[in-house]
Amino acid sequence: MHYGSFTAEDESGAKACRELADCFKDLDIFKIVHMTHYAYCSKIGAANLELLSPDMLVAENDLRKNSPFFMRNFKDVSGEFYHLPFVAALRFQRRVGFSRRTNRLGVTGSITYKMKDTDFLRYFGQDELQPMRRKIYECQAELSSLIDSFIYDLDEARQKESALTSSDDLDVTRAQAAAKQRNYYNADIVEFFNSYRMFAVPEEVCDLPGISFIEGMACGAAYFGLDNPMYRDIGMVPGVHYVAYDGTLEHLLERVAYYQQHADELEQIAEQGYQIAHTTLSSTSVYSKFLASLEQMLPRP
């Protein structure tokens, strides 16, 4: 088994990935590519994959079916697309009763570095990969009656560093950034999800879900996410397994305010989400289906 990337955040790094594709293009092996971070330098990444000619593409959404941005550059890439959902580790369990939880929306997720790829900027008209996380992060004080933000801004330190000229100031800034990062990644996220009746991990604008959405559901909190086929395709029905909103902050706040006053309805959604997280979307179920599909595709000896 070999591992490598097909693209990178910067153009030079993405172009360097072509060397790996060139090495593997003619090998008689089964090639699987996970499409994580496909939005970075997508034109270059797509060209690298066309050269590689993969047998299977994998992501937490069937991007070929559900993502216009993906099809903009990757429509000619070979390989069957497999929708492989996130799964929750066993430690993500319901520990706190619903009525004892905070009646606000707990929001988590990191804000990654601002996008530099010109194709991304042209298509989306902005430079944020997770724009809803940015909006909530910057407005968290005025949203405090509805939302508790536990969002980490990874880009903040980079922006501060670029504005500095003194090496001493740079060392201080990096130390402060490292402390913030440790605070975020070392936090007990299981406790966080068990503290709230409802939560959100705002999606990436390129049609991929936040990594922790299934973890919060597994802890018994009601998930708030987009009304998007990526959820329906894995059996999650809006209004049944999660609360859907239209992608605007205004509508998200409306939904939160409504469910703050309708705890019984919210608890039913949280329960249905909990059940699907531990059955259909459990690691045992998801991985067994994936391995069965893989076995059917692998060439027989």
PDB file of C-alpha atoms in Angstrom:
ATOM      1  CA  MET A   1       0.000   0.000   0.000  1.00  0.00           C
ATOM      2  CA  HIS A   2       1.245   3.480  -0.869  1.00  0.00           C
ATOM      3  CA  TYR A   3      -0.045   6.856   0.252  1.00  0.00           C
ATOM      4  CA  GLY A   4       0.275  10.340  -1.174  1.00  0.00           C
ATOM      5  CA  SER A   5      -1.594  13.517  -2.060  1.00  0.00           C
ATOM      6  CA  PHE A   6      -3.009  14.608  -5.398  1.00  0.00           C
ATOM      7  CA  THR A   7      -3.152  18.326  -4.562  1.00  0.00           C
ATOM      8  CA  ALA A   8      -2.003  20.903  -2.007  1.00  0.00           C
ATOM      9  CA  GLU A   9      -2.923  24.315  -0.630  1.00  0.00           C
ATOM     10  CA  ASP A  10      -0.426  26.202  -2.790  1.00  0.00           C
ATOM     11  CA  GLU A  11       0.110  25.903  -6.532  1.00  0.00           C
ATOM     12  CA  SER A  12       3.724  24.730  -6.347  1.00  0.00           C
ATOM     13  CA  GLY A  13       2.795  21.969  -3.907  1.00  0.00           C
ATOM     14  CA  ALA A  14      -0.132  20.874  -6.064  1.00  0.00           C
ATOM     15  CA  LYS A  15       2.079  20.698  -9.152  1.00  0.00           C
ATOM     16  CA  ALA A  16       4.620  18.618  -7.236  1.00  0.00           C
ATOM     17  CA  CYS A  17       1.907  16.008  -6.620  1.00  0.00           C
ATOM     18  CA  ARG A  18       1.984  15.222 -10.338  1.00  0.00           C
ATOM     19  CA  GLU A  19       5.219  13.313  -9.789  1.00  0.00           C
ATOM     20  CA  LEU A  20       3.395  10.766  -7.621  1.00  0.00           C
ATOM     21  CA  ALA A  21       0.601  10.395 -10.175  1.00  0.00           C
ATOM     22  CA  ASP A  22       3.177   9.868 -12.896  1.00  0.00           C
ATOM     23  CA  CYS A  23       4.863   7.107 -10.864  1.00  0.00           C
ATOM     24  CA  PHE A  24       1.614   5.194 -10.377  1.00  0.00           C
ATOM     25  CA  LYS A  25      -0.207   5.812 -13.649  1.00  0.00           C
ATOM     26  CA  ASP A  26       0.907   2.605 -15.392  1.00  0.00           C
ATOM     27  CA  LEU A  27       1.033   0.280 -12.379  1.00  0.00           C
ATOM     28  CA  ASP A  28      -1.391  -2.629 -12.382  1.00  0.00           C
ATOM     29  CA  ILE A  29      -2.782  -1.916  -8.919  1.00  0.00           C
ATOM     30  CA  PHE A  30      -6.181  -0.881  -7.569  1.00  0.00           C
ATOM     31  CA  LYS A  31      -6.029   2.866  -6.959  1.00  0.00           C
ATOM     32  CA  ILE A  32      -8.283   4.520  -4.365  1.00  0.00           C
ATOM     33  CA  VAL A  33      -8.262   8.289  -3.884  1.00  0.00           C
ATOM     34  CA  HIS A  34      -9.920  10.043  -0.953  1.00  0.00           C
ATOM     35  CA  MET A  35     -11.106  13.467  -2.071  1.00  0.00           C
ATOM     36  CA  THR A  36     -10.315  15.302   1.177  1.00  0.00           C
ATOM     37  CA  HIS A  37      -9.224  18.876   0.398  1.00  0.00           C
ATOM     38  CA  TYR A  38     -10.052  18.456  -3.286  1.00  0.00           C
ATOM     39  CA  ALA A  39     -11.003  22.160  -3.411  1.00  0.00           C
ATOM     40  CA  TYR A  40      -7.357  23.209  -3.055  1.00  0.00           C
ATOM     41  CA  CYS A  41      -5.934  24.043  -6.507  1.00  0.00           C
ATOM     42  CA  SER A  42      -8.683  21.926  -8.000  1.00  0.00           C
ATOM     43  CA  LYS A  43      -7.694  22.331 -11.655  1.00  0.00           C
ATOM     44  CA  ILE A  44      -4.182  21.082 -10.956  1.00  0.00           C
ATOM     45  CA  GLY A  45      -5.490  18.321  -8.686  1.00  0.00           C
ATOM     46  CA  ALA A  46      -7.936  17.176 -11.350  1.00  0.00           C
ATOM     47  CA  ALA A  47      -5.174  17.054 -13.969  1.00  0.00           C
ATOM     48  CA  ASN A  48      -3.070  14.958 -11.590  1.00  0.00           C
ATOM     49  CA  LEU A  49      -5.932  12.514 -11.094  1.00  0.00           C
ATOM     50  CA  GLU A  50      -6.621  12.269 -14.805  1.00  0.00           C
ATOM     51  CA  LEU A  51      -2.995  11.198 -15.176  1.00  0.00           C
ATOM     52  CA  LEU A  52      -3.243   8.734 -12.277  1.00  0.00           C
ATOM     53  CA  SER A  53      -6.510   7.188 -13.564  1.00  0.00           C
ATOM     54  CA  PRO A  54      -7.915   5.970 -10.210  1.00  0.00           C
ATOM     55  CA  ASP A  55     -10.318   3.038  -9.862  1.00  0.00           C
ATOM     56  CA  MET A  56     -12.289   4.511  -6.966  1.00  0.00           C
ATOM     57  CA  LEU A  57     -12.907   7.977  -5.564  1.00  0.00           C
ATOM     58  CA  VAL A  58     -14.074   8.283  -1.961  1.00  0.00           C
ATOM     59  CA  ALA A  59     -15.569  11.174   0.016  1.00  0.00           C
ATOM     60  CA  GLU A  60     -18.188  11.956   2.662  1.00  0.00           C
ATOM     61  CA  ASN A  61     -20.507  13.028  -0.160  1.00  0.00           C
ATOM     62  CA  ASP A  62     -21.024  11.643  -3.647  1.00  0.00           C
ATOM     63  CA  LEU A  63     -19.448  14.710  -5.187  1.00  0.00           C
ATOM     64  CA  ARG A  64     -19.936  13.460  -8.716  1.00  0.00           C
ATOM     65  CA  LYS A  65     -23.691  13.405  -8.121  1.00  0.00           C
ATOM     66  CA  ASN A  66     -24.157  16.270  -5.672  1.00  0.00           C
ATOM     67  CA  SER A  67     -21.459  18.907  -6.245  1.00  0.00           C
ATOM     68  CA  PRO A  68     -21.464  21.335  -9.194  1.00  0.00           C
ATOM     69  CA  PHE A  69     -18.075  22.660  -8.067  1.00  0.00           C
ATOM     70  CA  PHE A  70     -16.556  19.176  -8.176  1.00  0.00           C
ATOM     71  CA  MET A  71     -17.940  18.550 -11.659  1.00  0.00           C
ATOM     72  CA  ARG A  72     -16.474  21.847 -12.854  1.00  0.00           C
ATOM     73  CA  ASN A  73     -12.951  20.365 -12.865  1.00  0.00           C
ATOM     74  CA  PHE A  74     -13.172  16.652 -12.029  1.00  0.00           C
ATOM     75  CA  LYS A  75     -15.807  15.439 -14.493  1.00  0.00           C
ATOM     76  CA  ASP A  76     -13.192  13.650 -16.624  1.00  0.00           C
ATOM     77  CA  VAL A  77     -11.499  11.842 -13.730  1.00  0.00           C
ATOM     78  CA  SER A  78     -11.994   8.075 -13.878  1.00  0.00           C
ATOM     79  CA  GLY A  79     -13.188   5.801 -11.100  1.00  0.00           C
ATOM     80  CA  GLU A  80     -16.405   4.816  -9.396  1.00  0.00           C
ATOM     81  CA  PHE A  81     -17.450   7.309  -6.712  1.00  0.00           C
ATOM     82  CA  TYR A  82     -18.150   5.840  -3.281  1.00  0.00           C
ATOM     83  CA  HIS A  83     -19.947   7.832  -0.578  1.00  0.00           C
ATOM     84  CA  LEU A  84     -18.124   6.890   2.638  1.00  0.00           C
ATOM     85  CA  PRO A  85     -19.696   8.666   5.648  1.00  0.00           C
ATOM     86  CA  PHE A  86     -17.845   9.787   8.731  1.00  0.00           C
ATOM     87  CA  VAL A  87     -18.239   7.450  11.702  1.00  0.00           C
ATOM     88  CA  ALA A  88     -17.950   8.158  15.416  1.00  0.00           C
ATOM     89  CA  ALA A  89     -15.335   6.484  17.605  1.00  0.00           C
ATOM     90  CA  LEU A  90     -16.670   4.363  20.458  1.00  0.00           C
ATOM     91  CA  ARG A  91     -15.955   7.091  23.018  1.00  0.00           C
ATOM     92  CA  PHE A  92     -18.738   9.248  21.575  1.00  0.00           C
ATOM     93  CA  GLN A  93     -21.625   8.166  23.799  1.00  0.00           C
ATOM     94  CA  ARG A  94     -24.665   9.789  25.373  1.00  0.00           C
ATOM     95  CA  ARG A  95     -23.799  10.575  28.999  1.00  0.00           C
ATOM     96  CA  VAL A  96     -26.172  13.418  29.918  1.00  0.00           C
ATOM     97  CA  GLY A  97     -29.963  13.433  29.769  1.00  0.00           C
ATOM     98  CA  PHE A  98     -31.538  15.786  27.240  1.00  0.00           C
ATOM     99  CA  SER A  99     -33.350  17.986  29.778  1.00  0.00           C
ATOM    100  CA  ARG A 100     -30.114  18.664  31.697  1.00  0.00           C
ATOM    101  CA  ARG A 101     -28.331  20.107  28.670  1.00  0.00           C
ATOM    102  CA  THR A 102     -27.807  23.748  27.684  1.00  0.00           C
ATOM    103  CA  ASN A 103     -30.660  25.027  25.522  1.00  0.00           C
ATOM    104  CA  ARG A 104     -28.440  26.785  22.975  1.00  0.00           C
ATOM    105  CA  LEU A 105     -26.707  25.687  19.787  1.00  0.00           C
ATOM    106  CA  GLY A 106     -23.154  24.549  20.465  1.00  0.00           C
ATOM    107  CA  VAL A 107     -21.067  25.220  17.359  1.00  0.00           C
ATOM    108  CA  THR A 108     -17.617  23.779  16.781  1.00  0.00           C
ATOM    109  CA  GLY A 109     -15.120  23.311  13.956  1.00  0.00           C
ATOM    110  CA  SER A 110     -11.916  24.950  12.800  1.00  0.00           C
ATOM    111  CA  ILE A 111     -11.621  27.769  10.281  1.00  0.00           C
ATOM    112  CA  THR A 112      -8.864  26.750   7.901  1.00  0.00           C
ATOM    113  CA  TYR A 113      -6.481  29.025   6.042  1.00  0.00           C
ATOM    114  CA  LYS A 114      -8.012  31.424   3.545  1.00  0.00           C
ATOM    115  CA  MET A 115      -8.223  29.982   0.058  1.00  0.00           C
ATOM    116  CA  LYS A 116      -5.751  31.288  -2.514  1.00  0.00           C
ATOM    117  CA  ASP A 117      -6.724  29.254  -5.570  1.00  0.00           C
ATOM    118  CA  THR A 118      -8.010  31.602  -8.290  1.00  0.00           C
ATOM    119  CA  ASP A 119     -10.551  29.079  -9.588  1.00  0.00           C
ATOM    120  CA  PHE A 120     -12.062  28.717  -6.104  1.00  0.00           C
ATOM    121  CA  LEU A 121     -12.167  32.498  -5.633  1.00  0.00           C
ATOM    122  CA  ARG A 122     -13.789  33.012  -9.022  1.00  0.00           C
ATOM    123  CA  TYR A 123     -16.424  30.317  -8.498  1.00  0.00           C
ATOM    124  CA  PHE A 124     -17.463  31.131  -4.928  1.00  0.00           C
ATOM    125  CA  GLY A 125     -16.734  34.858  -4.908  1.00  0.00           C
ATOM    126  CA  GLN A 126     -15.030  34.661  -1.494  1.00  0.00           C
ATOM    127  CA  ASP A 127     -11.985  33.069   0.152  1.00  0.00           C
ATOM    128  CA  GLU A 128     -13.446  31.051   3.037  1.00  0.00           C
ATOM    129  CA  LEU A 129     -13.699  27.256   2.885  1.00  0.00           C
ATOM    130  CA  GLN A 130     -16.122  27.296   5.852  1.00  0.00           C
ATOM    131  CA  PRO A 131     -17.904  30.664   5.544  1.00  0.00           C
ATOM    132  CA  MET A 132     -20.610  29.916   8.129  1.00  0.00           C
ATOM    133  CA  ARG A 133     -17.976  29.144  10.758  1.00  0.00           C
ATOM    134  CA  ARG A 134     -16.385  32.520  10.037  1.00  0.00           C
ATOM    135  CA  LYS A 135     -19.712  34.358  10.379  1.00  0.00           C
ATOM    136  CA  ILE A 136     -20.502  32.717  13.711  1.00  0.00           C
ATOM    137  CA  TYR A 137     -16.954  33.200  15.020  1.00  0.00           C
ATOM    138  CA  GLU A 138     -16.959  36.910  14.260  1.00  0.00           C
ATOM    139  CA  CYS A 139     -20.499  37.511  15.593  1.00  0.00           C
ATOM    140  CA  GLN A 140     -20.359  35.225  18.629  1.00  0.00           C
ATOM    141  CA  ALA A 141     -20.831  38.000  21.196  1.00  0.00           C
ATOM    142  CA  GLU A 142     -24.133  39.211  19.748  1.00  0.00           C
ATOM    143  CA  LEU A 143     -25.337  35.637  19.159  1.00  0.00           C
ATOM    144  CA  SER A 144     -24.751  34.493  22.737  1.00  0.00           C
ATOM    145  CA  SER A 145     -28.440  34.031  23.585  1.00  0.00           C
ATOM    146  CA  LEU A 146     -28.758  31.453  20.809  1.00  0.00           C
ATOM    147  CA  ILE A 147     -25.277  30.126  20.069  1.00  0.00           C
ATOM    148  CA  ASP A 148     -22.183  29.117  22.027  1.00  0.00           C
ATOM    149  CA  SER A 149     -19.130  29.176  19.763  1.00  0.00           C
ATOM    150  CA  PHE A 150     -16.238  26.765  20.218  1.00  0.00           C
ATOM    151  CA  ILE A 151     -14.667  27.544  16.852  1.00  0.00           C
ATOM    152  CA  TYR A 152     -10.921  27.733  16.314  1.00  0.00           C
ATOM    153  CA  ASP A 153      -9.568  30.201  13.740  1.00  0.00           C
ATOM    154  CA  LEU A 154      -6.508  28.548  12.270  1.00  0.00           C
ATOM    155  CA  ASP A 155      -5.995  31.402   9.812  1.00  0.00           C
ATOM    156  CA  GLU A 156      -5.782  34.073  12.521  1.00  0.00           C
ATOM    157  CA  ALA A 157      -2.193  33.281  13.491  1.00  0.00           C
ATOM    158  CA  ARG A 158      -1.057  33.240   9.863  1.00  0.00           C
ATOM    159  CA  GLN A 159      -2.542  36.695   9.274  1.00  0.00           C
ATOM    160  CA  LYS A 160      -0.880  38.087  12.411  1.00  0.00           C
ATOM    161  CA  GLU A 161       2.482  36.584  11.462  1.00  0.00           C
ATOM    162  CA  SER A 162       2.403  38.100   7.994  1.00  0.00           C
ATOM    163  CA  ALA A 163       1.960  41.582   9.520  1.00  0.00           C
ATOM    164  CA  LEU A 164       4.967  41.329  11.864  1.00  0.00           C
ATOM    165  CA  THR A 165       8.524  42.485  11.229  1.00  0.00           C
ATOM    166  CA  SER A 166      10.192  41.719  14.578  1.00  0.00           C
ATOM    167  CA  SER A 167      11.428  38.171  15.226  1.00  0.00           C
ATOM    168  CA  ASP A 168      10.645  38.594  18.940  1.00  0.00           C
ATOM    169  CA  ASP A 169       7.044  39.535  18.164  1.00  0.00           C
ATOM    170  CA  LEU A 170       6.853  36.582  15.795  1.00  0.00           C
ATOM    171  CA  ASP A 171       7.956  34.178  18.536  1.00  0.00           C
ATOM    172  CA  VAL A 172       5.318  35.559  20.919  1.00  0.00           C
ATOM    173  CA  THR A 173       2.595  35.330  18.285  1.00  0.00           C
ATOM    174  CA  ARG A 174       3.510  31.731  17.454  1.00  0.00           C
ATOM    175  CA  ALA A 175       3.517  30.787  21.137  1.00  0.00           C
ATOM    176  CA  GLN A 176       0.083  32.339  21.618  1.00  0.00           C
ATOM    177  CA  ALA A 177      -1.232  30.562  18.524  1.00  0.00           C
ATOM    178  CA  ALA A 178       0.150  27.231  19.731  1.00  0.00           C
ATOM    179  CA  ALA A 179      -1.574  27.692  23.099  1.00  0.00           C
ATOM    180  CA  LYS A 180      -4.916  28.392  21.383  1.00  0.00           C
ATOM    181  CA  GLN A 181      -4.475  25.377  19.164  1.00  0.00           C
ATOM    182  CA  ARG A 182      -3.738  23.097  22.125  1.00  0.00           C
ATOM    183  CA  ASN A 183      -6.791  24.436  23.947  1.00  0.00           C
ATOM    184  CA  TYR A 184      -8.989  23.577  20.970  1.00  0.00           C
ATOM    185  CA  TYR A 185      -7.602  20.157  20.068  1.00  0.00           C
ATOM    186  CA  ASN A 186      -7.131  18.979  23.666  1.00  0.00           C
ATOM    187  CA  ALA A 187     -10.680  19.870  24.717  1.00  0.00           C
ATOM    188  CA  ASP A 188     -13.005  17.028  25.696  1.00  0.00           C
ATOM    189  CA  ILE A 189     -15.250  17.115  22.651  1.00  0.00           C
ATOM    190  CA  VAL A 190     -17.408  14.292  24.034  1.00  0.00           C
ATOM    191  CA  GLU A 191     -18.186  16.479  27.031  1.00  0.00           C
ATOM    192  CA  PHE A 192     -18.900  19.388  24.678  1.00  0.00           C
ATOM    193  CA  PHE A 193     -21.478  17.458  22.685  1.00  0.00           C
ATOM    194  CA  ASN A 194     -23.054  16.118  25.871  1.00  0.00           C
ATOM    195  CA  SER A 195     -23.434  19.677  27.161  1.00  0.00           C
ATOM    196  CA  TYR A 196     -25.863  20.838  24.451  1.00  0.00           C
ATOM    197  CA  ARG A 197     -29.299  19.867  23.231  1.00  0.00           C
ATOM    198  CA  MET A 198     -28.374  20.980  19.720  1.00  0.00           C
ATOM    199  CA  PHE A 199     -25.165  21.533  17.804  1.00  0.00           C
ATOM    200  CA  ALA A 200     -23.698  22.429  14.417  1.00  0.00           C
ATOM    201  CA  VAL A 201     -20.413  21.828  12.634  1.00  0.00           C
ATOM    202  CA  PRO A 202     -20.906  24.091   9.600  1.00  0.00           C
ATOM    203  CA  GLU A 203     -20.075  22.433   6.305  1.00  0.00           C
ATOM    204  CA  GLU A 204     -17.384  23.271   3.778  1.00  0.00           C
ATOM    205  CA  VAL A 205     -18.644  25.385   0.889  1.00  0.00           C
ATOM    206  CA  CYS A 206     -17.373  22.727  -1.546  1.00  0.00           C
ATOM    207  CA  ASP A 207     -20.168  20.309  -0.518  1.00  0.00           C
ATOM    208  CA  LEU A 208     -18.445  18.330   2.227  1.00  0.00           C
ATOM    209  CA  PRO A 209     -19.771  17.937   5.789  1.00  0.00           C
ATOM    210  CA  GLY A 210     -17.973  18.866   8.988  1.00  0.00           C
ATOM    211  CA  ILE A 211     -16.000  15.967  10.423  1.00  0.00           C
ATOM    212  CA  SER A 212     -17.770  15.964  13.801  1.00  0.00           C
ATOM    213  CA  PHE A 213     -21.439  15.944  12.791  1.00  0.00           C
ATOM    214  CA  ILE A 214     -21.865  12.210  13.381  1.00  0.00           C
ATOM    215  CA  GLU A 215     -19.982  12.457  16.698  1.00  0.00           C
ATOM    216  CA  GLY A 216     -22.426  14.990  18.113  1.00  0.00           C
ATOM    217  CA  MET A 217     -25.385  12.868  17.018  1.00  0.00           C
ATOM    218  CA  ALA A 218     -23.793   9.827  18.671  1.00  0.00           C
ATOM    219  CA  CYS A 219     -23.676  11.851  21.907  1.00  0.00           C
ATOM    220  CA  GLY A 220     -27.414  12.541  21.763  1.00  0.00           C
ATOM    221  CA  ALA A 221     -27.456  16.145  20.525  1.00  0.00           C
ATOM    222  CA  ALA A 222     -29.674  17.294  17.644  1.00  0.00           C
ATOM    223  CA  TYR A 223     -27.660  18.222  14.564  1.00  0.00           C
ATOM    224  CA  PHE A 224     -28.319  21.402  12.560  1.00  0.00           C
ATOM    225  CA  GLY A 225     -27.087  21.184   8.965  1.00  0.00           C
ATOM    226  CA  LEU A 226     -27.872  22.056   5.378  1.00  0.00           C
ATOM    227  CA  ASP A 227     -30.799  20.554   3.491  1.00  0.00           C
ATOM    228  CA  ASN A 228     -28.414  18.707   1.197  1.00  0.00           C
ATOM    229  CA  PRO A 229     -28.434  15.366  -0.667  1.00  0.00           C
ATOM    230  CA  MET A 230     -25.242  14.321   1.123  1.00  0.00           C
ATOM    231  CA  TYR A 231     -27.373  13.681   4.216  1.00  0.00           C
ATOM    232  CA  ARG A 232     -30.380  12.163   2.461  1.00  0.00           C
ATOM    233  CA  ASP A 233     -28.070   9.736   0.647  1.00  0.00           C
ATOM    234  CA  ILE A 234     -27.055   8.182   3.971  1.00  0.00           C
ATOM    235  CA  GLY A 235     -30.602   8.003   5.305  1.00  0.00           C
ATOM    236  CA  MET A 236     -30.785  11.278   7.216  1.00  0.00           C
ATOM    237  CA  VAL A 237     -34.145  12.971   6.659  1.00  0.00           C
ATOM    238  CA  PRO A 238     -34.554  16.688   7.505  1.00  0.00           C
ATOM    239  CA  GLY A 239     -36.981  17.173  10.372  1.00  0.00           C
ATOM    240  CA  VAL A 240     -36.564  13.539  11.411  1.00  0.00           C
ATOM    241  CA  HIS A 241     -32.859  12.840  11.984  1.00  0.00           C
ATOM    242  CA  TYR A 242     -31.587  16.424  11.965  1.00  0.00           C
ATOM    243  CA  VAL A 243     -32.725  20.043  11.663  1.00  0.00           C
ATOM    244  CA  ALA A 244     -32.163  21.534   8.211  1.00  0.00           C
ATOM    245  CA  TYR A 245     -31.622  25.200   7.346  1.00  0.00           C
ATOM    246  CA  ASP A 246     -31.018  27.061   4.095  1.00  0.00           C
ATOM    247  CA  GLY A 247     -27.361  28.003   4.634  1.00  0.00           C
ATOM    248  CA  THR A 248     -27.917  31.562   5.848  1.00  0.00           C
ATOM    249  CA  LEU A 249     -27.128  32.733   9.358  1.00  0.00           C
ATOM    250  CA  GLU A 250     -30.574  34.328   9.596  1.00  0.00           C
ATOM    251  CA  HIS A 251     -32.378  31.050   8.945  1.00  0.00           C
ATOM    252  CA  LEU A 252     -30.080  29.154  11.299  1.00  0.00           C
ATOM    253  CA  LEU A 253     -30.922  31.594  14.091  1.00  0.00           C
ATOM    254  CA  GLU A 254     -34.641  31.252  13.315  1.00  0.00           C
ATOM    255  CA  ARG A 255     -34.389  27.471  13.607  1.00  0.00           C
ATOM    256  CA  VAL A 256     -32.485  27.669  16.885  1.00  0.00           C
ATOM    257  CA  ALA A 257     -34.996  30.123  18.374  1.00  0.00           C
ATOM    258  CA  TYR A 258     -37.885  27.882  17.329  1.00  0.00           C
ATOM    259  CA  TYR A 259     -36.444  24.745  18.880  1.00  0.00           C
ATOM    260  CA  GLN A 260     -35.492  26.555  22.066  1.00  0.00           C
ATOM    261  CA  GLN A 261     -39.254  26.889  22.553  1.00  0.00           C
ATOM    262  CA  HIS A 262     -40.136  23.381  21.305  1.00  0.00           C
ATOM    263  CA  ALA A 263     -37.972  21.072  23.381  1.00  0.00           C
ATOM    264  CA  ASP A 264     -40.173  18.003  22.829  1.00  0.00           C
ATOM    265  CA  GLU A 265     -39.782  18.222  19.049  1.00  0.00           C
ATOM    266  CA  LEU A 266     -36.046  18.807  19.382  1.00  0.00           C
ATOM    267  CA  GLU A 267     -35.637  15.823  21.691  1.00  0.00           C
ATOM    268  CA  GLN A 268     -37.376  13.555  19.180  1.00  0.00           C
ATOM    269  CA  ILE A 269     -34.979  14.681  16.444  1.00  0.00           C
ATOM    270  CA  ALA A 270     -32.000  14.197  18.762  1.00  0.00           C
ATOM    271  CA  GLU A 271     -33.206  10.667  19.553  1.00  0.00           C
ATOM    272  CA  GLN A 272     -33.660   9.744  15.887  1.00  0.00           C
ATOM    273  CA  GLY A 273     -30.216  11.133  15.106  1.00  0.00           C
ATOM    274  CA  TYR A 274     -28.745   9.172  17.996  1.00  0.00           C
ATOM    275  CA  GLN A 275     -30.333   5.961  16.748  1.00  0.00           C
ATOM    276  CA  ILE A 276     -29.083   6.302  13.174  1.00  0.00           C
ATOM    277  CA  ALA A 277     -25.584   7.231  14.391  1.00  0.00           C
ATOM    278  CA  HIS A 278     -25.394   3.968  16.339  1.00  0.00           C
ATOM    279  CA  THR A 279     -27.013   1.719  13.712  1.00  0.00           C
ATOM    280  CA  THR A 280     -26.952   2.600  10.009  1.00  0.00           C
ATOM    281  CA  LEU A 281     -24.027   5.003  10.428  1.00  0.00           C
ATOM    282  CA  SER A 282     -22.070   3.003  12.994  1.00  0.00           C
ATOM    283  CA  SER A 283     -18.488   2.076  12.166  1.00  0.00           C
ATOM    284  CA  THR A 284     -19.440  -1.606  11.906  1.00  0.00           C
ATOM    285  CA  SER A 285     -22.198  -0.907   9.379  1.00  0.00           C
ATOM    286  CA  VAL A 286     -20.330   1.695   7.322  1.00  0.00           C
ATOM    287  CA  TYR A 287     -17.060  -0.221   7.086  1.00  0.00           C
ATOM    288  CA  SER A 288     -18.690  -3.566   6.326  1.00  0.00           C
ATOM    289  CA  LYS A 289     -20.595  -2.011   3.407  1.00  0.00           C
ATOM    290  CA  PHE A 290     -17.462  -0.317   2.132  1.00  0.00           C
ATOM    291  CA  LEU A 291     -15.375  -3.475   2.310  1.00  0.00           C
ATOM    292  CA  ALA A 292     -18.114  -5.463   0.585  1.00  0.00           C
ATOM    293  CA  SER A 293     -18.202  -2.929  -2.264  1.00  0.00           C
ATOM    294  CA  LEU A 294     -14.429  -2.940  -2.462  1.00  0.00           C
ATOM    295  CA  GLU A 295     -14.323  -6.725  -2.627  1.00  0.00           C
ATOM    296  CA  GLN A 296     -16.722  -6.700  -5.567  1.00  0.00           C
ATOM    297  CA  MET A 297     -14.529  -4.232  -7.438  1.00  0.00           C
ATOM    298  CA  LEU A 298     -11.150  -5.828  -6.781  1.00  0.00           C
ATOM    299  CA  PRO A 299      -9.869  -8.055  -9.582  1.00  0.00           C
ATOM    300  CA  ARG A 300      -9.936 -11.771  -8.869  1.00  0.00           C
ATOM    301  CA  PRO A 301      -6.552 -13.539  -8.701  1.00  0.00           C
TER     302      PRO A 301
END
